[in-house]
Coordinates of C-alpha atoms in Angstrom, one line a residue:
M25 CA -0.3 34.3 -35.2
S26 CA -4.0 33.7 -34.4
A27 CA -4.2 31.1 -31.7
R28 CA -6.0 27.8 -31.9
Y29 CA -8.8 26.0 -29.6
R30 CA -7.4 23.1 -27.4
Q31 CA -10.4 20.9 -26.8
K32 CA -10.6 20.2 -23.1
A33 CA -13.0 18.1 -21.7
C34 CA -16.2 17.6 -21.2
I35 CA -17.5 19.5 -17.7
A36 CA -18.6 15.8 -16.5
C37 CA -15.3 13.8 -17.0
A38 CA -13.4 16.8 -15.7
N39 CA -15.6 16.7 -12.2
S40 CA -15.0 12.8 -12.2
K41 CA -11.1 12.8 -13.4
R42 CA -12.0 10.5 -15.7
R43 CA -10.5 10.4 -19.6
C44 CA -12.6 12.3 -21.9
D45 CA -12.6 11.8 -26.1
K46 CA -13.6 15.2 -26.4
Q47 CA -16.1 13.2 -29.0
L48 CA -19.0 15.9 -30.6
P49 CA -21.4 16.3 -29.2
E50 CA -21.5 14.0 -26.8
C51 CA -18.6 12.2 -25.3
Q52 CA -18.6 8.6 -25.8
R53 CA -18.4 8.2 -21.7
C54 CA -21.4 10.6 -20.9
L55 CA -23.3 8.2 -23.2
D56 CA -22.9 5.6 -21.1
R57 CA -23.6 7.0 -18.6
D58 CA -26.2 8.3 -20.3
V59 CA -25.3 11.9 -17.9
E60 CA -26.4 15.2 -19.7
C61 CA -22.8 15.6 -22.0
L62 CA -21.6 19.6 -21.3
Y63 CA -18.0 21.6 -22.9
P64 CA -16.8 24.8 -20.9
E65 CA -16.8 27.6 -23.2
P66 CA -13.7 28.2 -25.2
K67 CA -11.1 30.7 -24.2
R68 CA -8.8 32.6 -26.3
R69 CA -4.6 32.0 -24.9
R70 CA -2.3 33.7 -25.9
R71 CA 0.9 31.9 -27.3
N72 CA 4.2 32.2 -27.5
P73 CA 6.5 30.1 -30.4
I74 CA 8.9 27.8 -29.9
V75 CA 10.9 26.3 -32.7
C76 CA 11.1 22.3 -33.0
D77 CA 11.8 21.2 -36.1
N78 CA 12.8 23.8 -38.1
E79 CA 8.9 24.5 -37.9
A80 CA 7.3 27.5 -35.7
E81 CA 4.7 25.9 -32.8
E82 CA 2.1 27.0 -31.0
F83 CA 2.7 27.0 -27.0
P84 CA 0.6 27.6 -24.1
T85 CA 1.8 29.9 -21.3
D86 CA -1.9 28.8 -19.7
P87 CA -0.1 26.2 -16.5
D88 CA -3.7 23.9 -17.1
A89 CA -2.9 24.2 -21.0
L90 CA 0.6 23.3 -20.8
R91 CA 0.2 20.2 -18.6
S92 CA -2.1 18.4 -20.9
C93 CA 0.5 19.8 -23.7
L94 CA 3.3 18.4 -21.8
T95 CA 1.2 15.0 -20.8
D96 CA -0.7 14.7 -24.2
F97 CA 1.3 11.2 -24.9
E98 CA 0.2 12.4 -29.1
D99 CA 1.1 15.3 -28.1
W100 CA 4.4 13.7 -26.8
G101 CA 5.6 11.5 -29.8
A102 CA 7.1 15.2 -31.6
M103 CA 9.0 15.4 -28.6
V104 CA 10.4 12.5 -29.6
G105 CA 10.5 12.6 -33.2
A106 CA 7.5 12.4 -35.0
A107 CA 10.2 10.3 -38.5
D108 CA 10.9 7.5 -35.8
L109 CA 6.9 6.9 -35.6
N110 CA 6.4 6.1 -39.5
F111 CA 6.5 1.9 -40.6
T112 CA 4.9 -0.1 -43.0
M113 CA 1.8 -1.5 -41.6
S114 CA 0.9 -5.3 -42.4
D115 CA -2.7 -6.2 -43.3
V116 CA -2.1 -8.3 -40.0
M117 CA -2.9 -5.1 -38.2
A118 CA -5.1 -4.0 -40.2
P119 CA -8.3 -4.7 -38.1
F120 CA -6.4 -2.9 -35.6
I121 CA -4.4 -0.1 -36.2
P122 CA -6.1 3.2 -38.0
A123 CA -6.3 3.2 -42.0
L124 CA -3.7 3.9 -43.5
S125 CA -3.8 8.2 -44.6
V126 CA -1.7 6.3 -48.5
P127 CA -2.2 3.2 -49.9
A128 CA 0.2 0.5 -48.2
S129 CA 2.3 -0.4 -51.1
D130 CA 3.9 3.8 -51.6
V131 CA 4.4 4.4 -47.5
Q132 CA 8.1 2.7 -47.7
A133 CA 8.8 5.6 -50.3
Q134 CA 7.5 8.4 -48.3
D135 CA 9.0 8.8 -44.7
A136 CA 5.7 11.1 -43.3
A137 CA 3.5 9.3 -44.8
L138 CA 1.7 8.2 -41.8
P139 CA 0.9 11.0 -39.7
R140 CA 1.5 10.5 -36.1
G141 CA -2.1 9.8 -34.8
D142 CA -2.3 6.8 -36.8
I143 CA 0.1 4.9 -34.9
V144 CA 0.4 6.3 -31.1
T145 CA -2.9 8.8 -30.1
T146 CA -4.5 10.1 -26.8
Q147 CA -7.2 8.8 -26.3
C148 CA -6.1 5.2 -26.6
P149 CA -3.3 3.5 -27.4
W150 CA -2.9 0.4 -30.0
F151 CA -3.2 -2.2 -27.1
L152 CA -6.0 -1.1 -25.4
R153 CA -8.5 -0.8 -28.3
D154 CA -11.8 -2.1 -28.0
E155 CA -11.2 -4.5 -31.1
T156 CA -8.0 -6.2 -29.8
W157 CA -10.2 -7.1 -26.7
T158 CA -13.1 -8.9 -28.7
M159 CA -12.6 -12.4 -28.3
R160 CA -13.5 -14.0 -32.1
H161 CA -15.5 -16.9 -33.0
R162 CA -15.0 -19.1 -36.6
N163 CA -17.5 -19.7 -38.4
E164 CA -17.7 -23.5 -37.3
E165 CA -20.2 -25.5 -34.9
P166 CA -20.2 -24.3 -31.2
A167 CA -18.3 -27.2 -30.2
C168 CA -15.7 -27.1 -31.9
K169 CA -12.5 -29.5 -31.6
T170 CA -9.6 -27.6 -31.1
G171 CA -6.3 -28.5 -34.1
I172 CA -3.7 -28.1 -31.7
Q173 CA -1.5 -30.7 -30.8
L174 CA -2.6 -31.7 -27.0
E175 CA 0.4 -33.7 -24.8
P176 CA 3.7 -32.1 -26.3
F177 CA 1.4 -28.5 -25.4
I178 CA 0.6 -29.4 -21.8
R179 CA 4.8 -30.5 -21.5
A180 CA 5.1 -26.8 -23.0
V181 CA 3.1 -25.6 -20.2
E182 CA 5.0 -27.2 -18.2
E183 CA 8.4 -25.7 -18.6
M184 CA 6.8 -22.1 -18.8
L185 CA 5.9 -23.0 -15.0
R186 CA 8.9 -24.4 -13.7
S187 CA 10.8 -21.1 -15.9
W188 CA 9.1 -19.0 -13.2
V189 CA 10.5 -20.5 -10.1
R190 CA 13.9 -20.9 -11.4
N191 CA 14.1 -16.7 -13.2
G192 CA 11.3 -15.4 -11.9
Y193 CA 9.3 -15.2 -15.4
N194 CA 7.9 -17.4 -18.4
S195 CA 6.1 -15.7 -21.6
F196 CA 2.9 -15.3 -19.8
I197 CA 3.8 -14.2 -16.5
H198 CA 6.3 -11.2 -16.9
R199 CA 9.5 -9.9 -15.1
R200 CA 8.7 -6.9 -13.8
L201 CA 5.1 -7.9 -13.7
Y202 CA 5.3 -8.4 -9.8
E203 CA 8.1 -6.4 -9.5
H204 CA 6.2 -3.7 -6.8
C205 CA 3.8 -5.8 -5.0
M206 CA 2.6 -9.9 -5.7
P207 CA -0.5 -10.6 -4.2
T208 CA -0.6 -12.8 -0.9
C209 CA -2.3 -15.5 -3.5
V210 CA 0.6 -15.1 -6.2
Q211 CA 2.7 -16.0 -3.2
D212 CA 1.4 -18.6 -2.4
A213 CA 1.6 -20.8 -5.3
F214 CA 4.9 -19.7 -6.5
T215 CA 6.0 -21.5 -3.1
T216 CA 4.0 -24.0 -3.9
L217 CA 4.7 -24.7 -7.4
A218 CA 9.0 -24.6 -6.0
A219 CA 8.0 -27.2 -3.7
Y220 CA 6.2 -29.5 -5.8
A221 CA 8.8 -28.6 -8.8
G222 CA 11.7 -30.3 -6.2
C223 CA 10.4 -32.6 -4.6
T224 CA 11.3 -36.1 -3.6
P225 CA 9.2 -39.0 -4.1
A226 CA 9.3 -39.2 -0.3
V227 CA 7.5 -35.6 0.7
K228 CA 5.7 -35.7 -2.9
E229 CA 2.0 -36.1 -1.2
T230 CA 2.7 -34.0 1.3
I231 CA 3.1 -31.0 -1.5
L232 CA -0.5 -32.5 -3.2
Q233 CA -2.0 -32.4 0.3
I234 CA -0.8 -28.7 -0.3
V235 CA -1.6 -27.7 -3.5
E236 CA -5.3 -29.7 -2.7
E237 CA -5.6 -27.0 0.6
R238 CA -4.9 -24.1 -1.5
L239 CA -7.1 -25.0 -4.2
S240 CA -9.4 -25.4 -2.0
A241 CA -9.0 -21.7 0.1
L242 CA -8.3 -19.5 -2.4
V243 CA -11.2 -20.6 -4.4
R244 CA -13.4 -19.4 -1.0
Q245 CA -11.8 -16.1 -1.4
S246 CA -13.9 -13.4 -2.3
P247 CA -13.6 -11.6 -5.8
P248 CA -11.2 -7.9 -6.2
T249 CA -13.9 -5.3 -6.1
D250 CA -11.6 -2.4 -7.7
S251 CA -11.9 -1.9 -11.3
R252 CA -8.5 0.0 -11.7
A253 CA -4.8 -0.6 -12.6
H254 CA -4.8 -2.1 -9.5
G255 CA -7.4 -4.1 -9.2
I256 CA -6.6 -6.2 -12.5
L257 CA -3.5 -7.0 -10.8
D258 CA -5.7 -8.4 -8.5
H259 CA -7.5 -10.5 -11.3
L260 CA -4.7 -11.8 -13.0
G261 CA -2.5 -12.8 -9.3
R262 CA -5.6 -14.7 -8.0
V263 CA -6.4 -16.1 -11.8
Q264 CA -2.1 -17.5 -12.6
A265 CA -2.8 -19.0 -8.7
L266 CA -5.8 -20.7 -9.2
F267 CA -4.5 -22.2 -12.8
V268 CA -0.8 -23.4 -10.9
Y269 CA -3.2 -25.3 -8.6
E270 CA -5.3 -26.5 -11.2
F271 CA -2.7 -27.8 -13.5
I272 CA -0.9 -29.6 -11.0
A273 CA -4.4 -31.7 -9.9
L274 CA -5.3 -32.3 -13.7
F275 CA -1.6 -33.6 -14.4
D276 CA -0.6 -35.1 -11.5
G277 CA -1.8 -38.1 -12.3
S278 CA -3.3 -38.0 -8.9
V279 CA -7.3 -39.1 -9.8
R280 CA -8.4 -38.2 -6.0
L281 CA -6.5 -34.3 -6.9
R282 CA -7.7 -34.7 -10.6
A283 CA -11.9 -34.8 -9.6
T284 CA -10.9 -32.3 -7.1
A285 CA -8.9 -30.4 -9.6
E286 CA -11.9 -30.7 -12.5
K287 CA -15.1 -29.4 -10.3
H288 CA -13.3 -26.1 -10.2
I289 CA -12.8 -25.4 -14.0
P290 CA -15.9 -24.1 -13.7
T291 CA -14.3 -21.3 -11.3
L292 CA -10.8 -21.1 -13.1
R293 CA -12.8 -20.0 -16.2
Q294 CA -15.5 -18.0 -14.7
W295 CA -12.3 -15.8 -13.2
V296 CA -10.8 -15.4 -16.4
T297 CA -14.0 -13.9 -18.2
Q298 CA -13.6 -11.4 -14.3
M299 CA -11.1 -10.5 -15.6
W300 CA -11.4 -9.9 -19.1
E301 CA -14.2 -8.3 -18.1
A302 CA -12.3 -5.7 -15.5
V303 CA -9.8 -4.9 -17.6
K304 CA -12.2 -3.6 -20.6
L305 CA -14.5 -1.2 -18.2
N306 CA -10.7 -0.2 -17.4
R307 CA -9.7 0.5 -20.2
G308 CA -8.8 4.4 -21.3
E309 CA -10.4 5.1 -17.3
D310 CA -7.4 5.1 -15.6
R311 CA -4.3 5.9 -17.5
P312 CA -1.8 6.7 -15.0
W313 CA -0.1 9.2 -17.7
D314 CA -3.3 11.2 -18.0
N315 CA -2.0 13.4 -14.7
P316 CA 1.1 13.0 -13.9
P317 CA 2.6 16.3 -12.0
L318 CA 4.0 19.1 -13.2
Q319 CA 7.7 19.5 -13.3
W320 CA 8.5 22.7 -14.0
T321 CA 12.0 21.7 -13.8
A322 CA 11.7 19.0 -14.9
S323 CA 14.5 18.1 -17.8
E324 CA 13.1 16.6 -21.4
F325 CA 14.3 13.5 -19.8
D326 CA 12.6 13.3 -17.3
K327 CA 8.8 14.0 -19.5
E328 CA 9.4 11.2 -21.8
Y329 CA 9.9 8.4 -18.9
D330 CA 7.5 9.4 -17.2
V331 CA 4.8 8.9 -20.4
C332 CA 7.2 6.1 -21.7
S333 CA 7.0 4.0 -17.9
A334 CA 3.5 4.7 -16.8
M335 CA 2.3 3.5 -21.3
W336 CA 4.6 0.6 -20.8
R337 CA 3.5 -0.7 -17.1
L338 CA -0.4 -0.3 -18.5
W339 CA 1.0 -2.5 -21.6
V340 CA 2.6 -5.5 -19.1
L341 CA -0.6 -5.2 -17.0
T342 CA -3.0 -6.0 -20.5
E343 CA 0.1 -8.1 -21.9
S344 CA -0.3 -11.1 -19.4
V345 CA -3.9 -10.7 -19.6
R346 CA -3.8 -11.8 -23.2
R347 CA -1.1 -14.3 -22.8
S348 CA -2.7 -15.7 -19.5
R349 CA -5.8 -16.0 -21.4
L350 CA -4.4 -17.6 -24.7
I351 CA -2.8 -20.0 -21.8
I352 CA -5.5 -21.0 -19.8
D353 CA -8.2 -21.7 -22.1
T354 CA -5.8 -23.6 -24.3
V355 CA -4.8 -25.9 -21.1
I356 CA -8.1 -25.7 -20.5
N357 CA -9.7 -26.6 -23.4
V358 CA -6.6 -29.7 -24.6
Y359 CA -7.9 -31.3 -21.0
E360 CA -11.9 -31.1 -22.0
T361 CA -11.0 -32.7 -25.8
T362 CA -8.5 -35.2 -24.2
T363 CA -10.8 -36.1 -21.5
K364 CA -13.9 -35.8 -23.3
G365 CA -13.5 -35.6 -26.4
W366 CA -14.0 -31.8 -27.2
A367 CA -14.6 -28.3 -25.7
D368 CA -15.8 -25.3 -25.9
C369 CA -14.6 -22.4 -28.3
T370 CA -14.0 -19.8 -25.7
G371 CA -13.2 -17.5 -28.5
S372 CA -9.4 -16.4 -30.1
V373 CA -7.0 -14.2 -27.8
M374 CA -5.5 -11.3 -29.3
F375 CA -1.6 -10.6 -27.8
T376 CA 1.5 -9.0 -29.3
S377 CA 4.1 -11.8 -30.8
R378 CA 6.7 -8.7 -32.3
R379 CA 9.9 -9.9 -30.5
G380 CA 11.4 -7.9 -28.5
L381 CA 8.7 -5.9 -26.9
W382 CA 8.2 -8.7 -24.1
D383 CA 11.2 -8.8 -22.9
A384 CA 12.5 -5.1 -23.4
E385 CA 14.8 -4.6 -20.3
S386 CA 13.2 -0.3 -20.1
A387 CA 10.0 1.1 -21.3
M388 CA 12.5 2.9 -23.5
K389 CA 13.4 0.0 -25.2
W390 CA 10.2 -1.1 -25.5
F391 CA 8.4 2.0 -26.9
E392 CA 11.2 2.0 -29.3
L393 CA 10.9 -1.0 -31.0
C394 CA 6.9 0.1 -30.6
R395 CA 8.0 2.5 -32.9
L396 CA 10.3 1.6 -35.2
K397 CA 8.1 -1.8 -36.2
P398 CA 5.0 -2.6 -35.5
P399 CA 3.5 -5.1 -32.8
L400 CA 2.1 -7.2 -34.1
L401 CA -0.6 -7.3 -32.4
V402 CA -2.5 -10.6 -34.0
D403 CA -5.2 -13.3 -33.1
S404 CA -4.1 -15.9 -31.1
L405 CA -5.8 -19.4 -33.8
Q406 CA -4.9 -16.8 -37.4
P407 CA -0.6 -17.2 -37.9
G408 CA -1.1 -18.3 -41.4
A409 CA -1.2 -14.5 -43.5
L410 CA 1.4 -13.2 -39.8
M411 CA 4.2 -16.6 -41.6
S412 CA 3.5 -15.2 -44.5
Q413 CA 4.7 -11.5 -44.2
Y414 CA 7.0 -11.5 -42.1
P415 CA 10.5 -13.6 -41.3
A416 CA 10.6 -16.0 -38.0
E417 CA 13.0 -14.4 -36.9
E418 CA 10.6 -11.3 -36.0
L419 CA 8.6 -13.1 -34.0
D420 CA 9.1 -13.6 -30.3
D421 CA 9.1 -17.2 -28.9
L422 CA 5.5 -17.9 -27.3
A423 CA 4.4 -17.3 -31.3
K424 CA 6.6 -19.9 -32.3
L425 CA 5.7 -22.6 -30.0
Y426 CA 2.0 -22.0 -29.6
W427 CA 1.7 -21.2 -33.1
T428 CA 4.0 -24.9 -33.4
F429 CA 0.9 -26.7 -31.8
I430 CA -0.8 -25.0 -34.2
V431 CA -0.1 -25.8 -38.0
G432 CA 2.3 -28.8 -36.6
A433 CA 6.1 -28.4 -36.3
D434 CA 6.9 -29.9 -39.8
K435 CA 5.3 -26.3 -40.6
I436 CA 7.4 -23.8 -38.4
Q437 CA 10.5 -25.1 -39.3
C438 CA 10.3 -25.1 -42.9
W439 CA 8.9 -21.6 -41.9
I440 CA 11.9 -20.6 -39.6
D441 CA 14.6 -22.3 -42.6
R442 CA 13.1 -20.2 -45.5
T443 CA 14.3 -17.2 -43.6
S444 CA 17.4 -18.0 -42.6
I445 CA 18.3 -19.3 -46.5
A446 CA 16.6 -16.2 -47.5
T447 CA 20.0 -14.4 -45.1
G448 CA 22.0 -16.3 -46.1
R449 CA 22.7 -18.7 -43.2
A450 CA 21.7 -21.7 -44.2

């Protein structure tokens, strides 16, 4: 059997221990950095055949090639069954998933219509792709008004924050986000919020003083300098902490505290932008599943677990960034629309709306859901196309709640009722 050459990373990326997209003649990372891009000379390796799915596959015996094979996420998809990765893609997902190799109308009838790489790619998972981090603007005036219902949305966000205090998570703070490391600023914000949520009139003024002092102290802190995943968590933590203080100060009713919070709205917007840019800078640079330790004695399950867990943790982090920006931008816009009559549109945010993904208890459950059905990474301000193609029961609570204030409660209820009638549960 003839040997196949597996394209290796360029020398610059290999020396820097960074992910290389292996494009020819030059990879994107070298182009971005304006450095010479050279690839190592191909070497022929002896390979031993193994049998997979009743077909002979070539498997490398060289340790470096073996490591690449075991830790390559695209190849790992073959371990868990490529057939399970096939699912129908909707028009809603078209800008965010590579084009289908067959017409969409033919996908349901063909078990192997979608190549494995169309769903899970080595270079970039679906939630890290460039286009999903682009803030989209409608063709309207820059200072446009949001169509969101104002006061009910603020009450809904207040309930989200109270849920974080009661349950340890909510619709934009994942239950596993701070499982191993909660930044000090988030600890302070959590305890302050807990005290505020349960305070009596006798101590409320004291709690508000604590809010004001911690708010002022937080905005004086230096920004994170680490652009890797841990640095993104630091960015996210300080954004969420500042948002907690700002939300209390803006909507509690204290005129003095509100004046203080209004001065820091530009700071909150700036921090949100810095957090967003940190994710875009890190995207593809520090993915933990690229080079895990080579485990010669690890079982098949261990290898699957390592890759899947790394992928899930990064999704938890980036999806928390997406949802936090969605909520924070909207709250600020709602406040400015209420007080000034208008708000600058920052653009719509992409977020994952498939039911079950945010609430998945394990990495394997999350990945299984991603394989079985499209994750529905969608535009937050364009619910119409999604509602026309998917039943309400397939969307998670944040999507339905947020879109209730975008299109109206009556329309959302009709959407839910239509699903119930169609499934015979009316």
